[in-house]
Tab-separated table of C-alpha atoms in Angstrom:
chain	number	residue	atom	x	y	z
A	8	UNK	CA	32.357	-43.693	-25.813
A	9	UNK	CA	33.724	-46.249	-28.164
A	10	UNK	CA	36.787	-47.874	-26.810
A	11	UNK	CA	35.528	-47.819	-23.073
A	12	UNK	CA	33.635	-51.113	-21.345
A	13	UNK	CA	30.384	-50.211	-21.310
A	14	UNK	CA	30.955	-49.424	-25.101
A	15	UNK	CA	32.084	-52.735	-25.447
A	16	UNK	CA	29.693	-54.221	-23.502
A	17	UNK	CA	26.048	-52.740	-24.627
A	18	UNK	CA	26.832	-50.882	-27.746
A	19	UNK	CA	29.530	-52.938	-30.134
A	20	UNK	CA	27.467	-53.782	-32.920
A	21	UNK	CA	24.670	-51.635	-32.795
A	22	UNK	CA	26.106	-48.554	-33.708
A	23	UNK	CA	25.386	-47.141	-37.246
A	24	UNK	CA	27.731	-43.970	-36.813
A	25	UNK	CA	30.173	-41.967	-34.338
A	26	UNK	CA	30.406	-38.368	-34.599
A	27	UNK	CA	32.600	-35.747	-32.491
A	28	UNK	CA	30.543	-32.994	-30.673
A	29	UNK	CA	29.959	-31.356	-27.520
A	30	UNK	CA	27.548	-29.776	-25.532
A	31	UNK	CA	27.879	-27.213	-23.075
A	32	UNK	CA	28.003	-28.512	-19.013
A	33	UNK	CA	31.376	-28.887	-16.878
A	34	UNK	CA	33.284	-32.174	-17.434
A	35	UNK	CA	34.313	-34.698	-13.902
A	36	UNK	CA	36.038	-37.918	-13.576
A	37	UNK	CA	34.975	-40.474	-11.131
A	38	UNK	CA	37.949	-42.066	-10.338
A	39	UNK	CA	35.803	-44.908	-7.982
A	40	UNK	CA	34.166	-45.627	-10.993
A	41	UNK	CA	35.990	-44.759	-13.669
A	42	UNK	CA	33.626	-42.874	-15.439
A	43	UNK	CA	33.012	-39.272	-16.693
A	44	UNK	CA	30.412	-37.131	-15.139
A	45	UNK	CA	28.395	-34.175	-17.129
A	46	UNK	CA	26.537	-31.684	-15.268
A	47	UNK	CA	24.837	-28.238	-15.885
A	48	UNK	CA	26.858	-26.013	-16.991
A	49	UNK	CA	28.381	-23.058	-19.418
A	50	UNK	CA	31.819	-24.872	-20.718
A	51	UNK	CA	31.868	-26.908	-23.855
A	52	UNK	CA	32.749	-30.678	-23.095
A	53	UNK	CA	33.222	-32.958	-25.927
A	54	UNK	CA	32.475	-36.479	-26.831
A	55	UNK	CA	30.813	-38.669	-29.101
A	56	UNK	CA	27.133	-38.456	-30.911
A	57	UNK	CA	26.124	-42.433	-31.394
A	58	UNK	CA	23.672	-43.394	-33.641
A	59	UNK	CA	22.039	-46.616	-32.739
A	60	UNK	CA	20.069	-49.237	-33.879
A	61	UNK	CA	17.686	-50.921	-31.476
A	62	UNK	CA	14.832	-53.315	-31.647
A	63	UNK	CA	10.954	-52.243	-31.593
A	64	UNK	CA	11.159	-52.735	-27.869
A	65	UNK	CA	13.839	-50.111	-27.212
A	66	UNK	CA	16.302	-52.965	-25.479
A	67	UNK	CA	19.269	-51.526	-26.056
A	68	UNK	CA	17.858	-48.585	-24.938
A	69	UNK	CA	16.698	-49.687	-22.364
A	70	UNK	CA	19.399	-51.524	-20.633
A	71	UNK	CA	22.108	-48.534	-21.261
A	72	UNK	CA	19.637	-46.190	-19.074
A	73	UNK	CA	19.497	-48.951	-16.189
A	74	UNK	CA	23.094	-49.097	-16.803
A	75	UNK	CA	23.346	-45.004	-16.037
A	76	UNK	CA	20.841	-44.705	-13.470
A	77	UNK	CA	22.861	-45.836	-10.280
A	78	UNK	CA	26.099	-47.225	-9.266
A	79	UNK	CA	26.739	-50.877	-7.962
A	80	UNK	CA	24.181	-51.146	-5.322
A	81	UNK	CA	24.035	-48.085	-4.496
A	82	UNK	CA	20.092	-46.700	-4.331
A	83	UNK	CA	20.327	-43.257	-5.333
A	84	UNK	CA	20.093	-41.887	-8.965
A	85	UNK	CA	23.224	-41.065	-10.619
A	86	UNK	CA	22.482	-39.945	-14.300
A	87	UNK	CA	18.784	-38.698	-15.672
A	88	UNK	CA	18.385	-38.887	-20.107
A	89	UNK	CA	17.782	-35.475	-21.011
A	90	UNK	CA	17.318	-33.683	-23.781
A	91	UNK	CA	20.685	-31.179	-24.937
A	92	UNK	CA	21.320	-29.322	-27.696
A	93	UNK	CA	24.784	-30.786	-29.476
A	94	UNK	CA	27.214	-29.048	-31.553
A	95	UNK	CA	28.804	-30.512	-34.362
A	96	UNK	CA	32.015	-30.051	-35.947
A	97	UNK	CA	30.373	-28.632	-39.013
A	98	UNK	CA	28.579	-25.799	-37.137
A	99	UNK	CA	25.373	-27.553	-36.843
A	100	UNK	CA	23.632	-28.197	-33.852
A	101	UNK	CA	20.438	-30.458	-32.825
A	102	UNK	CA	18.397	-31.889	-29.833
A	103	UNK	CA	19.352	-35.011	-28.576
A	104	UNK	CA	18.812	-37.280	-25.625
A	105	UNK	CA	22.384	-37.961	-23.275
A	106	UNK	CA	23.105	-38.449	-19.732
A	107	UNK	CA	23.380	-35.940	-17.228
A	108	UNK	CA	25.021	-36.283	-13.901
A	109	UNK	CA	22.596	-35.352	-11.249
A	110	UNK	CA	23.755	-37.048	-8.053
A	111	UNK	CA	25.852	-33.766	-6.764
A	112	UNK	CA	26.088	-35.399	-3.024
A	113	UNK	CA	27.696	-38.407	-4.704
A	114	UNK	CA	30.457	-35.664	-6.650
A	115	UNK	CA	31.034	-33.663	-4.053
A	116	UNK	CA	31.589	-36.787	-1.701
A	117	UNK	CA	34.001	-38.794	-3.753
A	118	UNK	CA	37.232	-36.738	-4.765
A	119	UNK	CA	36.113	-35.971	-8.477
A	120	UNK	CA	38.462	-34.426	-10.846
A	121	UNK	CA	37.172	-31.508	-12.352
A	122	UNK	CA	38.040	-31.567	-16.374
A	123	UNK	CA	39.203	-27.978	-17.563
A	124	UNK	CA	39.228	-28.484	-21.373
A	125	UNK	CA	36.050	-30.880	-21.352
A	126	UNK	CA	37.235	-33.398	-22.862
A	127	UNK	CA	37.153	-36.686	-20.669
A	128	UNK	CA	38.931	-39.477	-23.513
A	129	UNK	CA	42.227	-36.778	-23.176
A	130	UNK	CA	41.908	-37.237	-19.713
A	131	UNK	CA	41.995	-40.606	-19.497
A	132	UNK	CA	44.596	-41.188	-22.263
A	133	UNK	CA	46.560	-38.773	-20.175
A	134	UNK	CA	46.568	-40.904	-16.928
């Protein structure tokens, strides 16, 4: 999401447009990592649509799914791309690709905070 580090750090700049949506999962916060967590689910959770711009090559891409796939060192898959449909504002809806928590050892291990309302940037501006 814009306004958090990894925004900063892989996105700023190659970002043609920010939209409000959701999709429907069930909403954690990592506090060890400081990081929201999406998984299968029935409740809407909100966030951002990004459109991007990337290079033939797919680098940015690229280097935001290395970025989601694990933790640190750690070996074990976090987050898988998949493909969701998203709700818009508007009452439209499409297919597109985001990142799903999938590592449910890793939540139920590490005191996550389940998000009632979905909506993880409330959270955090709450804390």
């Amino acid at each position: 999401m814009k306004g958090y580090r990894n925004y900063d750090k892989y996105l700023d700049g190659h970002i043609n447009s920010i939209k409000s949506a959701y999709v429907h999962g069930k909403m954690y916060h990592l506090p060890e990592e400081e990081c929201p967590a999406i998984v299968e689910g029935n409740e809407r959770v909100y966030g951002q649509v990004l459109e991007g711009i990337d290079d033939d090559k797919g680098t940015i891409l690229n280097s935001v799914d290395v970025l989601e796939k694990y933790f640190g060192n750690n070996s074990s898959v976090m987050y898988e791309r998949r493909k969701k449909e998203v709700f818009y504002e508007d009452g439209t809806s499409e297919m597109l690709d985001m990142y799903i928590f999938v590592n449910n050892d890793y939540l139920e291990a590490h005191d996550s905070i389940y998000i009632e309302d979905g909506d993880w940037d409330s959270f955090k501006k709450a804390i």
